[in-house]
XYZ file of C-alpha atoms in Angstrom:
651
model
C -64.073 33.006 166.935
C -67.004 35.249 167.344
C -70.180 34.313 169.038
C -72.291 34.275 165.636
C -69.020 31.809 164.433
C -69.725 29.338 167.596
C -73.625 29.360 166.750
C -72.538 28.172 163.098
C -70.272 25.708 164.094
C -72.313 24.226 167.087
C -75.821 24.270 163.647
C -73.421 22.428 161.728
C -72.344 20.165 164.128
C -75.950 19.138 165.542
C -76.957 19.076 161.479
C -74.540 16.673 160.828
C -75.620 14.557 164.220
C -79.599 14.807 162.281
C -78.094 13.635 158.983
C -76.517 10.549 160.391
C -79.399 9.984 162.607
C -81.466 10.254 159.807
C -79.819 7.587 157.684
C -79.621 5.520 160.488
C -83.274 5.453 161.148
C -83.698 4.680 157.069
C -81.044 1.877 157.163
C -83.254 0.757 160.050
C -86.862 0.963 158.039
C -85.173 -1.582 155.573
C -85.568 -4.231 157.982
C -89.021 -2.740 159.669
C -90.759 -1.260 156.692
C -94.092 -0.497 159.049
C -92.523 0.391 161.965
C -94.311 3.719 163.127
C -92.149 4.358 166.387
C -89.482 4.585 163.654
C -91.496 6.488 160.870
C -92.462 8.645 164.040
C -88.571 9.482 164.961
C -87.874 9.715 161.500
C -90.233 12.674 160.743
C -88.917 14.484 164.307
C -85.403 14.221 163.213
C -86.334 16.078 159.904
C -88.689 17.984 161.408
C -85.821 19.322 163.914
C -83.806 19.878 161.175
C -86.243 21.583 159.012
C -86.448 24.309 162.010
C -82.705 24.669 162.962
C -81.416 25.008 158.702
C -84.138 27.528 158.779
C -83.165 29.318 161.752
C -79.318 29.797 160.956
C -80.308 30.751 156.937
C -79.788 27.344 155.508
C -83.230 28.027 153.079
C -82.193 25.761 150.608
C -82.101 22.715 152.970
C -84.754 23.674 154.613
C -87.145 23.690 151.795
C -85.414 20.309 150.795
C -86.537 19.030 154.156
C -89.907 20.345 154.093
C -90.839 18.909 150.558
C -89.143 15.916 152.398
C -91.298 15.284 155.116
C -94.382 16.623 152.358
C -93.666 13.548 150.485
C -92.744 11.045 152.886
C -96.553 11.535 154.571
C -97.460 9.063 152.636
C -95.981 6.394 155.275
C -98.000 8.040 157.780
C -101.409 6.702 156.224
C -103.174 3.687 157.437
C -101.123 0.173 156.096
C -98.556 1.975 154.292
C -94.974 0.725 154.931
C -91.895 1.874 153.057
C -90.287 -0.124 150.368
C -86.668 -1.026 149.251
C -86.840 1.281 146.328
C -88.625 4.046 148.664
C -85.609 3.457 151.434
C -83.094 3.534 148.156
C -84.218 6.877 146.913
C -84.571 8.414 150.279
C -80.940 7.698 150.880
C -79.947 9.600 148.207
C -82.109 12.590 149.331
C -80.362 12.291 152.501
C -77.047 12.954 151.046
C -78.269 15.822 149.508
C -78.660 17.208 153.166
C -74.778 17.188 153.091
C -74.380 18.899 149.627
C -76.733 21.379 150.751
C -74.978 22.204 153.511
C -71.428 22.622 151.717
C -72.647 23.706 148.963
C -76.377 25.061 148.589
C -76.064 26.621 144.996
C -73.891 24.366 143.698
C -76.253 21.405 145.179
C -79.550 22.610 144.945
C -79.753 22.190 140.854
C -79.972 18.224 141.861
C -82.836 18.688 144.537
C -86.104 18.781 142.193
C -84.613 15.105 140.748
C -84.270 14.089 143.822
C -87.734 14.755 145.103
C -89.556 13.572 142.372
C -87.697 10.108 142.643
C -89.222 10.401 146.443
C -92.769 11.115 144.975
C -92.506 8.381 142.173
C -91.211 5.911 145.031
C -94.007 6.465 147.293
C -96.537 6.155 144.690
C -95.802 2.873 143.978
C -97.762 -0.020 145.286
C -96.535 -0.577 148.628
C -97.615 -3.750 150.592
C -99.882 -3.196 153.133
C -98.486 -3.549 156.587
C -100.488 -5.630 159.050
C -103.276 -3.586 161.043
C -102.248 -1.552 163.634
C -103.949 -2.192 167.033
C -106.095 0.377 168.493
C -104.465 3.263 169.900
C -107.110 4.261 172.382
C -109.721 7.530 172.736
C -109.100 10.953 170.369
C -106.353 13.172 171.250
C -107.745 16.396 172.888
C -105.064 19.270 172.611
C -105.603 22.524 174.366
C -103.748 25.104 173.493
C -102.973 29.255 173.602
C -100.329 31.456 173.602
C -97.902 32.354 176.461
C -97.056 35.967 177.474
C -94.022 36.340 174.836
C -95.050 33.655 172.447
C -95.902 35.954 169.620
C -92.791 38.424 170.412
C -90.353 35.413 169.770
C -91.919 34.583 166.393
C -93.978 31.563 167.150
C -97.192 31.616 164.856
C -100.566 29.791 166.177
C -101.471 29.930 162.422
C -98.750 27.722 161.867
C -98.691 25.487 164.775
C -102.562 24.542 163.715
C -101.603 24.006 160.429
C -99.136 21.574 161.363
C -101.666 19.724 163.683
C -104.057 19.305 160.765
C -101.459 17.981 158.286
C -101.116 14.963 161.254
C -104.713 14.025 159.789
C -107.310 14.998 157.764
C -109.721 14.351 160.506
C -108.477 16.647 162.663
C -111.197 18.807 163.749
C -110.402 22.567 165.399
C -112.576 24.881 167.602
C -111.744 28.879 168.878
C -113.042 29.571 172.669
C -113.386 33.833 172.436
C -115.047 33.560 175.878
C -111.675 35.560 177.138
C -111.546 37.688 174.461
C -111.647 41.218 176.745
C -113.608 44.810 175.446
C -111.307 46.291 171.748
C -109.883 48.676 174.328
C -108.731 46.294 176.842
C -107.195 43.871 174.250
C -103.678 43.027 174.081
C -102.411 42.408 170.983
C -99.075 40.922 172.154
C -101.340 38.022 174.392
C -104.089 37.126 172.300
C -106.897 35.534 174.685
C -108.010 33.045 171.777
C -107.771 29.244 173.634
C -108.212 26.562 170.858
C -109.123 23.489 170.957
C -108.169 20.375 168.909
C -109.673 16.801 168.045
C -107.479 14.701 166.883
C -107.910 11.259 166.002
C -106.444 8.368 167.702
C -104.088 6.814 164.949
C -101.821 9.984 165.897
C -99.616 9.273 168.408
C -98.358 11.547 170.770
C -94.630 11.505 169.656
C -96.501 13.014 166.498
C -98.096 16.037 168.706
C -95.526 16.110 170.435
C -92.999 16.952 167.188
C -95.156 19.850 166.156
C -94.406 21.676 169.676
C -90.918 21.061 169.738
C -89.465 24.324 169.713
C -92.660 26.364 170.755
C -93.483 24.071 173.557
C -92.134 26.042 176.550
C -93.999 29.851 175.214
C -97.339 28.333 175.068
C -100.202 27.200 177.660
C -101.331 24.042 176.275
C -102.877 20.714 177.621
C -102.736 17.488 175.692
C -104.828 14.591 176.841
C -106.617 11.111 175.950
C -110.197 11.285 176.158
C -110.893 7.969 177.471
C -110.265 7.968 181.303
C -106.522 7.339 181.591
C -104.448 9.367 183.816
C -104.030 12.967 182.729
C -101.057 12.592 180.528
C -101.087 16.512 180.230
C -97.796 18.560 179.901
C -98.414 21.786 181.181
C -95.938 24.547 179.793
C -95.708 28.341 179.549
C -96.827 28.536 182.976
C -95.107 27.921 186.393
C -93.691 24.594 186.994
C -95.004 23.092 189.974
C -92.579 23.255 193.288
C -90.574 19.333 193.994
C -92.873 18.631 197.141
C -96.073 19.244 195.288
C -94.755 16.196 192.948
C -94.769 13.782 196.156
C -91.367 14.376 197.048
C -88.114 12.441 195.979
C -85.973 12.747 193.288
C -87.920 12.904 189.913
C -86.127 11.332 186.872
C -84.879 14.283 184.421
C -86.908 15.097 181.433
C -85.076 15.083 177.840
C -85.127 18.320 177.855
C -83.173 19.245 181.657
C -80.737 16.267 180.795
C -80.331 17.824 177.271
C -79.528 21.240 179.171
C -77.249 19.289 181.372
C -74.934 19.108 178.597
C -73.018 21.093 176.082
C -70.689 21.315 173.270
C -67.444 21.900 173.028
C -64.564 22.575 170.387
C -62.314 19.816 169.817
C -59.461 22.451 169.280
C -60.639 23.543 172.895
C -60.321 20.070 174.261
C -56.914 19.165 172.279
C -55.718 22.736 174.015
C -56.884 21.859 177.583
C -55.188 18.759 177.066
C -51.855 20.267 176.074
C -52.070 22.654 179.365
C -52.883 19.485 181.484
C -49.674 17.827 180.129
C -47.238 20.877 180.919
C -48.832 20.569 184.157
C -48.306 16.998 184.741
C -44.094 17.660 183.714
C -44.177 21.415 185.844
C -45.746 19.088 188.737
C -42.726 16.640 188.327
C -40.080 18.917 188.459
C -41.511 20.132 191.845
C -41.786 16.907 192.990
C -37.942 16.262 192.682
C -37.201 19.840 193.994
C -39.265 19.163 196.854
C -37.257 15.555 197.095
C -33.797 17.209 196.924
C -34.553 20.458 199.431
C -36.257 18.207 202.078
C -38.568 21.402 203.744
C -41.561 19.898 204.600
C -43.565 22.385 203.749
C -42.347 22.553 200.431
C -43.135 18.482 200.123
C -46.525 18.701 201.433
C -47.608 21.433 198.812
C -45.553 19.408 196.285
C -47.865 16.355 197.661
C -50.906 18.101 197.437
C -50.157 19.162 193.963
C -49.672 15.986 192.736
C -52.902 15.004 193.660
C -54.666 17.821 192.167
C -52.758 17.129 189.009
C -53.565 13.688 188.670
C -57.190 14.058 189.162
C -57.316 16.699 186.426
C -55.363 14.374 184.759
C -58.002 11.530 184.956
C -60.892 13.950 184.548
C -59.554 15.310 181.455
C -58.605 12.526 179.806
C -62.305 10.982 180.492
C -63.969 14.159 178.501
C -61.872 12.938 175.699
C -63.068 9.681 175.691
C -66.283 9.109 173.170
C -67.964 5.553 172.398
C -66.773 3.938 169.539
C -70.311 3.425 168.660
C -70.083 6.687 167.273
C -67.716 5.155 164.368
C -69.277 1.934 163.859
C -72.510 3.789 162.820
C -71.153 5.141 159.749
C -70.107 1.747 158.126
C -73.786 1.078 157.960
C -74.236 3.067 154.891
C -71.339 1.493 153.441
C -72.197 -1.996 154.107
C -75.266 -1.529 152.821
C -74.455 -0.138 149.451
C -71.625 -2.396 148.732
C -73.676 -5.126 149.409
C -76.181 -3.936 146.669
C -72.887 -3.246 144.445
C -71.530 -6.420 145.013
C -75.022 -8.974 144.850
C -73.896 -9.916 148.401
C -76.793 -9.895 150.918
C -74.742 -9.315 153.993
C -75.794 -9.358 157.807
C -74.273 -6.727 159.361
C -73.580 -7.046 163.339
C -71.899 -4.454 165.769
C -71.012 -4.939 169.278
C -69.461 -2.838 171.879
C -71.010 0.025 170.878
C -70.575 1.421 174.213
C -66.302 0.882 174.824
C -64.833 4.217 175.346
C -61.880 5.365 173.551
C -59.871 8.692 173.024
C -61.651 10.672 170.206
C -58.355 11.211 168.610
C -57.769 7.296 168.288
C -61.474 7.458 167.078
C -60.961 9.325 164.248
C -57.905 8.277 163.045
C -59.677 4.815 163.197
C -61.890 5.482 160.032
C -60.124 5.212 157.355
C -58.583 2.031 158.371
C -62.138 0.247 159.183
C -63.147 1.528 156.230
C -60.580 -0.724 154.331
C -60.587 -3.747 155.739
C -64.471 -3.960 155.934
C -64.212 -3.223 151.891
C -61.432 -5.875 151.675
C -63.664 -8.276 153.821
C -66.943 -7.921 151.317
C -65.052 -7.944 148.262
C -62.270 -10.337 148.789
C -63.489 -12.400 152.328
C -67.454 -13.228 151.235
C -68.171 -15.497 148.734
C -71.380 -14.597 146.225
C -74.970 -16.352 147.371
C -74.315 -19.386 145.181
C -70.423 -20.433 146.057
C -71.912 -20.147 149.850
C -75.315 -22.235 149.101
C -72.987 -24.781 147.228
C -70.511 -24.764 150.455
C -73.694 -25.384 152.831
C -73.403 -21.572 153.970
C -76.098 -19.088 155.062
C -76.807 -17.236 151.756
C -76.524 -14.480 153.832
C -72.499 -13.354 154.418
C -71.922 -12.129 158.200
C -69.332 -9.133 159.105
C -69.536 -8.588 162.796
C -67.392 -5.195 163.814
C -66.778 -5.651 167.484
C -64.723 -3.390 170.183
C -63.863 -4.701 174.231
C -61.909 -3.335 177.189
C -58.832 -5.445 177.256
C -56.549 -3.877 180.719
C -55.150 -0.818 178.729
C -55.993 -1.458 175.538
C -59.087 -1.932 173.446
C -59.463 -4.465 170.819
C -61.807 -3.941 167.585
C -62.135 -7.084 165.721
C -63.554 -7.215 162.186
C -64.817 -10.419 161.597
C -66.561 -12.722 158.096
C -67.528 -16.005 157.532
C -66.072 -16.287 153.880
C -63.308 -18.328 152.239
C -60.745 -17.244 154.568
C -56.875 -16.304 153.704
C -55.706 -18.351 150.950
C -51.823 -18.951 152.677
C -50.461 -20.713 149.108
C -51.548 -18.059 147.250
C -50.241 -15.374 149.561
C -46.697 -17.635 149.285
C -46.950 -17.310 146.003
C -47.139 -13.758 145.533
C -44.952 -13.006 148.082
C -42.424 -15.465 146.111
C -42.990 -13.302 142.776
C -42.482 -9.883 144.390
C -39.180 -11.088 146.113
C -40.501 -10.732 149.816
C -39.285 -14.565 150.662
C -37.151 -16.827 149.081
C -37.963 -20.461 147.909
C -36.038 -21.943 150.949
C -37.252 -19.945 153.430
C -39.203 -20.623 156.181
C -41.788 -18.366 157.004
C -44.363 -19.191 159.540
C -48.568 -19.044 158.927
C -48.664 -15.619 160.737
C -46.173 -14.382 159.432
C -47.559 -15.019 155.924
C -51.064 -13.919 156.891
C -49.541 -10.668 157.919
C -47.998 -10.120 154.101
C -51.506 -8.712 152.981
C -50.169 -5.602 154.474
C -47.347 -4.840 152.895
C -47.110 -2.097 150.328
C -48.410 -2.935 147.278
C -49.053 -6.591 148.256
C -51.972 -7.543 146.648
C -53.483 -11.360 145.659
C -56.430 -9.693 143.503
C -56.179 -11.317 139.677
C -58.328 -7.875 138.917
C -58.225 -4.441 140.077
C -61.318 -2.694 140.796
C -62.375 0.612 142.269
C -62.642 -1.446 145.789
C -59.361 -3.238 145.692
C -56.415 -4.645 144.069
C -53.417 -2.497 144.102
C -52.399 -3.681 147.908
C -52.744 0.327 148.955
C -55.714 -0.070 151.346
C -54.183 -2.453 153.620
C -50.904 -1.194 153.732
C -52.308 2.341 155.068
C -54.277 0.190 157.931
C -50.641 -1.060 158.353
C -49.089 2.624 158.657
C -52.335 4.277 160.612
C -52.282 1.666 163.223
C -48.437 1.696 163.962
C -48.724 5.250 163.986
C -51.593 4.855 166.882
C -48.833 2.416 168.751
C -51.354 -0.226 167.883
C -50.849 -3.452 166.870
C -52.701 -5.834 164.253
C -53.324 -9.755 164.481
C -54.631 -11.691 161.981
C -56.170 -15.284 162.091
C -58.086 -17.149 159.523
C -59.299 -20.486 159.168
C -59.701 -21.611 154.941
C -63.597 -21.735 154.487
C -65.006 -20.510 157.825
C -63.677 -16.794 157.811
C -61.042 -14.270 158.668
C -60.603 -12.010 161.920
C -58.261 -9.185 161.679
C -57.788 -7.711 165.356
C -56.298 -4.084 165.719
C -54.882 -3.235 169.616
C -55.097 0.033 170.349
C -53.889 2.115 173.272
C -56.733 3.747 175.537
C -54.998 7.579 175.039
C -52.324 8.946 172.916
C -51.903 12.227 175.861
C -50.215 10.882 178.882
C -49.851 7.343 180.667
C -48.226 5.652 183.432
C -44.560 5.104 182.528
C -41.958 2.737 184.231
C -38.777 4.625 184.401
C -35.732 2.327 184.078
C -32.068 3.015 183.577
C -29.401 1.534 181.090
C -25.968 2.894 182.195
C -26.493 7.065 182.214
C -29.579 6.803 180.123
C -33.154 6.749 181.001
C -36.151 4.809 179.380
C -39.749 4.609 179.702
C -41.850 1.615 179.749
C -45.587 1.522 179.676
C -46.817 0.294 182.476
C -49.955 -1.249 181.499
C -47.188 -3.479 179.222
C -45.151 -4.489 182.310
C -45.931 -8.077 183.846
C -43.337 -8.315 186.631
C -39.965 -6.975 187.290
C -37.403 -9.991 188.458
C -33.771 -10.298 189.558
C -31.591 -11.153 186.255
C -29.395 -14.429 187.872
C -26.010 -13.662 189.010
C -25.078 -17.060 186.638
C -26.836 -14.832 183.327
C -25.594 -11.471 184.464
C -22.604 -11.185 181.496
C -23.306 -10.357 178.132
C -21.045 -13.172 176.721
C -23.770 -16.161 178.314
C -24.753 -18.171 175.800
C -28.239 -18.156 176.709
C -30.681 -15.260 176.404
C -33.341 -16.991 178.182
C -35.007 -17.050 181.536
C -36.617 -19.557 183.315
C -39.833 -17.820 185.209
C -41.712 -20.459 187.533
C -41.140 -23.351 185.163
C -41.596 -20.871 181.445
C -38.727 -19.788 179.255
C -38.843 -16.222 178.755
C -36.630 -14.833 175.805
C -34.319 -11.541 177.160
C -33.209 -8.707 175.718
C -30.010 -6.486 177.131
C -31.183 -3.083 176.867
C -27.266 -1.696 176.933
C -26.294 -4.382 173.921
C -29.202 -3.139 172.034
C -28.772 0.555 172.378
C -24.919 -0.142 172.784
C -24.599 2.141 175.971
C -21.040 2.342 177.496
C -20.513 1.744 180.821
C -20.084 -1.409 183.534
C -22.852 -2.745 184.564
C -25.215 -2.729 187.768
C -23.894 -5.605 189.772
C -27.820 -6.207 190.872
C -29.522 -5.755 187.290
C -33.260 -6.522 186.978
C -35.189 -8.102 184.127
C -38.730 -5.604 183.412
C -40.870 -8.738 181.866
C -43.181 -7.213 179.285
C -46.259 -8.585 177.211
C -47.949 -7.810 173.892
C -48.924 -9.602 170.518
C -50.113 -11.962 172.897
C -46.489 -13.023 173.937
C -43.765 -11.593 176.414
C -40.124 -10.943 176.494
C -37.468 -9.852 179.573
C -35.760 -6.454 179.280
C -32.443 -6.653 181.042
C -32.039 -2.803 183.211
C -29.351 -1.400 185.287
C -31.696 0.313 187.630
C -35.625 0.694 188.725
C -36.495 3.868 189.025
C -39.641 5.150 189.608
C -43.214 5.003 188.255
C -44.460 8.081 186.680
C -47.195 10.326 184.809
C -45.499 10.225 181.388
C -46.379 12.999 178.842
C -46.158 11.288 175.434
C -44.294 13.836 172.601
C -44.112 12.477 169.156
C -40.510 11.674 167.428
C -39.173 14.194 165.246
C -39.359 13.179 161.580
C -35.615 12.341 161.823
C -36.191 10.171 164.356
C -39.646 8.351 163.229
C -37.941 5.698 161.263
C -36.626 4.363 165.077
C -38.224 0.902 165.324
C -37.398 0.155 168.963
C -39.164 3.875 170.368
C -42.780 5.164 170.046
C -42.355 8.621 171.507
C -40.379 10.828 174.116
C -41.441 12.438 177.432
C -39.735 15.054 179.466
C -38.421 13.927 182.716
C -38.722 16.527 186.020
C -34.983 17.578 185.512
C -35.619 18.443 182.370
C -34.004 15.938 180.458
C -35.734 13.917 177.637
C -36.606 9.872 178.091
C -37.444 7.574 175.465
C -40.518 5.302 175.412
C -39.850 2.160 174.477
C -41.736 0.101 171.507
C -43.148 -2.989 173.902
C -44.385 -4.356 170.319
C -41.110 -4.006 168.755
C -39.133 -5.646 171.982
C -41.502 -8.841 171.739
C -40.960 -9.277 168.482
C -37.298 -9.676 168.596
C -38.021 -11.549 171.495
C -40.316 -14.427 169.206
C -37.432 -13.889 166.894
C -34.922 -14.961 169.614
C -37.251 -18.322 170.535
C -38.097 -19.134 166.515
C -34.176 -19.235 166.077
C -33.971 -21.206 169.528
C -36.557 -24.066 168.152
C -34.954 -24.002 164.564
C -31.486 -25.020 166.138
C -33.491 -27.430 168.315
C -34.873 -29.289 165.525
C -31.668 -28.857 164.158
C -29.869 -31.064 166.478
């Protein structure tokens, strides 16, 4: 990829970052219509974007985003606020910033429409916002050009143009007392200083905005004339030494903690990633060479190796991780247009923005979100009236939610609606031959139905839902993550579907264990305790398949039955206790053998239909393990103590 290629991408990327930010701040002026901190970030996010589209050859949008910001002025003026209709059309015109970028030719046919709506919306009657308290004393601005301001392009001209559309009261003054003799004049430094009233209704976010990319080429001052501290940012000229500040460490500016960062590829990171988990199996394979030749100098570079490994380890697997906040942001567009769809005023509540989680979990996470928070407004929220009538808020409630739970992280979609309708859901399941008439199928099991293919209890199909395809892919996408779903629902008060999802789907800490001549790995962040399987259980032919731990009952599960692996047994075999789904099950081994750094490698395809394994790794010998499906082991296991209680009840 050239250099003029990694400009593009890192425009398009930073573009698409102002779009959503963008949206975001309009979604945002719905519910604080006069807000001028937000109108204020608002017109810097187009304004930022206005620059860059113009800067990489994007014309199109950025004459889109100028006539924009043109029209949206308006909000700026005294008492004006912005209006549903105003926050409806600008929406729209926000989208167009994405057609514009695919496609400008094919897009920009649709922009004049677009910005007319924007005029017509603004010109309506909008109701007067309360008055603003008193900002203070006039603005004064200072301002001239730096030594290589005019050979980089910037244009005084310009910049004061954009200072007097901030008011119409701006007033503007040119000090010539510099000005040198014709013949001592240069024209690349012109000694014009300018001065500029501005009143105090602009704020300095506002002034601030117009210098944004010019900022650091120019000498300018910008103060309040009533007393206050200088709040003057001096630029273009040399930055004062740290001990002429006081001393200390200073807090970075936006700008040094902006250059503090930087962007890179996700191909690059996926890449880095791959190298780091060769690295983690070449650093095994030395470890057991180093075991087996016993020099120890070869063990204490094999030691120090390890170390080194598993810090890169750690440190790459953080610059994966991305807050899921990231994700949740988008569903606020969605929300909010369904909602007017649908006639059903919804509150909208995230929380745990901040939880980390791999950026490839992230993004496989979409489409699945996107599904059950359609299912949850369409089938899980009643309309205004069935709620009023029920003694409900008129207002439905979807709270998206995401926590740290040990290895995992659970995101939990939540309503206050009708709830799962289980008699309906017995029915279906009844017509479509997924249970018989005598069967006996317990309430989560039944709640779990809505995801099977094609399993649908919609009397209607719409464009939303209906032909049981949308759940069934959350199904699919999450087992594919090695996630689990949980579903709970209480008949008039709600439904709260909870997906469990793994951390990282690189490399984690594996439990190596082993069945007769084969080798397993177990996750470790599953594993509860490892036991000693009684001498009195140790034969395959015992009638009972369950342990008693301190006082519980804990099904088991014989690993060499299962996987029918030929052999005699261990005359000392352990039981590897393991939890998820919110129970546990024993797994009956021959041998502990190690812990380990365990390089997850998908299935082949001929092998992805295997219930009981979620992946491979490759051992330090070279030989291949199998990662056990915890999920899969505790579900046998409730099978196992179902059964148990049905024969109970039974006798």
């Amino acid at each position: 990829m050239s250099m003029d290629d990694d400009a593009a991408q890192i425009f398009l990327a930073e573009a698409l970052e102002l779009q959503a930010s963008i949206e975001a701040n309009l979604l945002d002026l719905k519910s604080r219509p006069a807000d001028r901190e937000l109108i204020d970030s608002l017109f810097r996010e187009l304004h930022t974007l206005k620059g860059s589209s113009a800067m990489f050859g994007h014309s199109a949008l950025s004459a889109f985003v100028h006539e924009f910001e043109t029209a949206f002025e308006t909000l700026r003026q005294p008492g004006a606020c912005a209006t549903d209709a105003l926050i409806k059309v600008a929406l729209a015109a926000c989208d167009q910033f994405l057609a514009l970028l695919d496609a400008p030719e094919a897009a920009a046919p649709a922009s004049p429409a677009l910005l007319q709506a924007l005029a017509d919306a603004l010109s309506q009657k909008a109701p007067q916002a309360a008055p603003a308290p008193s900002r203070g004393a006039d603005w004064q601005v200072t301002l001239a050009a730096g030594p290589e301001a005019l050979g980089l392009g910037i244009s005084i001209p310009a910049l004061l143009q954009e200072l007097r559309e901030l008011d119409p009261e701006v007033t503007l003054r040119a000090d010539l007392s510099e000005v040198p003799p014709l013949e001592a004049l240069n024209p690349l430094v012109p000694p014009i200083r300018w001065s500029i009233r501005l009143p105090s209704g602009v704020t300095r976010d506002q002034i601030d905005g117009v210098f944004v990319f010019s900022a650091d080429d120019l000498v300018l001052d910008i103060r309040q004339e009533d007393g206050s501290p200088d709040l003057t940012v001096a630029t273009g000229s040399p930055q004062p030494e740290a001990g002429e500040t006081g001393g200390g460490d200073a807090l970075p500016t936006g700008r040094e903690a902006a250059l503090s960062t930087m962007r890179v590829a996700t191909e690059r990171l996926d890449e880095l990633m791959d190298r780091v988990g060769e690295l983690v199996i070449a650093e095994a394979r030395l470890h057991d060479l180093s075991q087996e030749m016993r020099l120890p100098s070869l063990m204490s570079v094999a030691e120090d190796i390890r170390r080194l490994t598993s810090g890169m380890r750690d440190t790459t697997m953080s610059i994966r991780m991305v807050p899921i906040g990231t994700l949740f942001g988008r569903f606020r567009r969605l929300i909010h247009d369904l909602s007017d769809r649908l006639g059903k005023p919804i509150d909208f509540v995230t929380l745990g923005g901040e939880t980390e989680l791999d950026k490839t979990v992230i993004e496989t996470l979409a489409d699945p979100l996107v599904h059950l928070l359609r299912n949850s407004i369409d089938h899980g929220l009643e309309d205004s009236a069935t709620r009023a009538a029920q003694g409900k808020s008129g207002n439905g409630r979807i709270e998206l939610s995401a926590t740290h739970a040990g290895a995992e992280v659970l995101v939990r979609i939540r309503d206050d609606g009708r709830g799962l309708d289980l008699a309906r859901i017995r029915a279906r399941a009844l017509e479509r031959g997924l249970i018989t008439e005598d069967q006996i199928v317990t309430q989560q099991d039944l709640r779990m139905m809505i995801f099977a293919p094609g399993f649908s209890t919609a009397e209607t199909v719409t464009d939303l839902s209906g032909r049981g395809v949308g759940m069934d892919v959350v199904r699919s996408v999450i087992e594919g993550l090695r996630g689990q779903i949980e579903v709970s629902s209480e008949p008039g008060y709600g439904t709260e579907i909870t997906l469990r999802l793994p951390l990282t789907l690189a490399i984690i800490d594996g439990l190596l264990i082993e069945v007769g001549q084969e080798r397993y790995t177990i996750p470790v962040a599953a594993v509860e305790e490892c036991v000693e399987l009684p001498s009195e259980l140790a034969q395959s032919d015992t009638s009972s398949n369950f342990l008693n731990v301190r006082g519980g009952m804990v099904p088991f599960i014989r690993l060499a039955d299962l996987f029918d692996v030929p052999g005699p047994r261990s005359d000392f075999q352990k039981v590897v206790i393991v939890t998820a789904l919110g129970g546990r099950v024993g797994v009956v081994v021959d041998r502990l053998v190690t812990n380990n750094q365990t390089v997850i490698k998908q299935l082949s395809r001929l092998h992805a239909g295997l219930k009981s394994f979620s992946g491979a790794t490759i051992l330090g010998d070279g030989t291949v393990a199998l990662i056990l499906d915890v999920a899969n082991l505790v579900a046998a296991g409730r099978s196992m103590e179902e059964a148990l209680r049905m024969r109970e009840r039974v006798a």
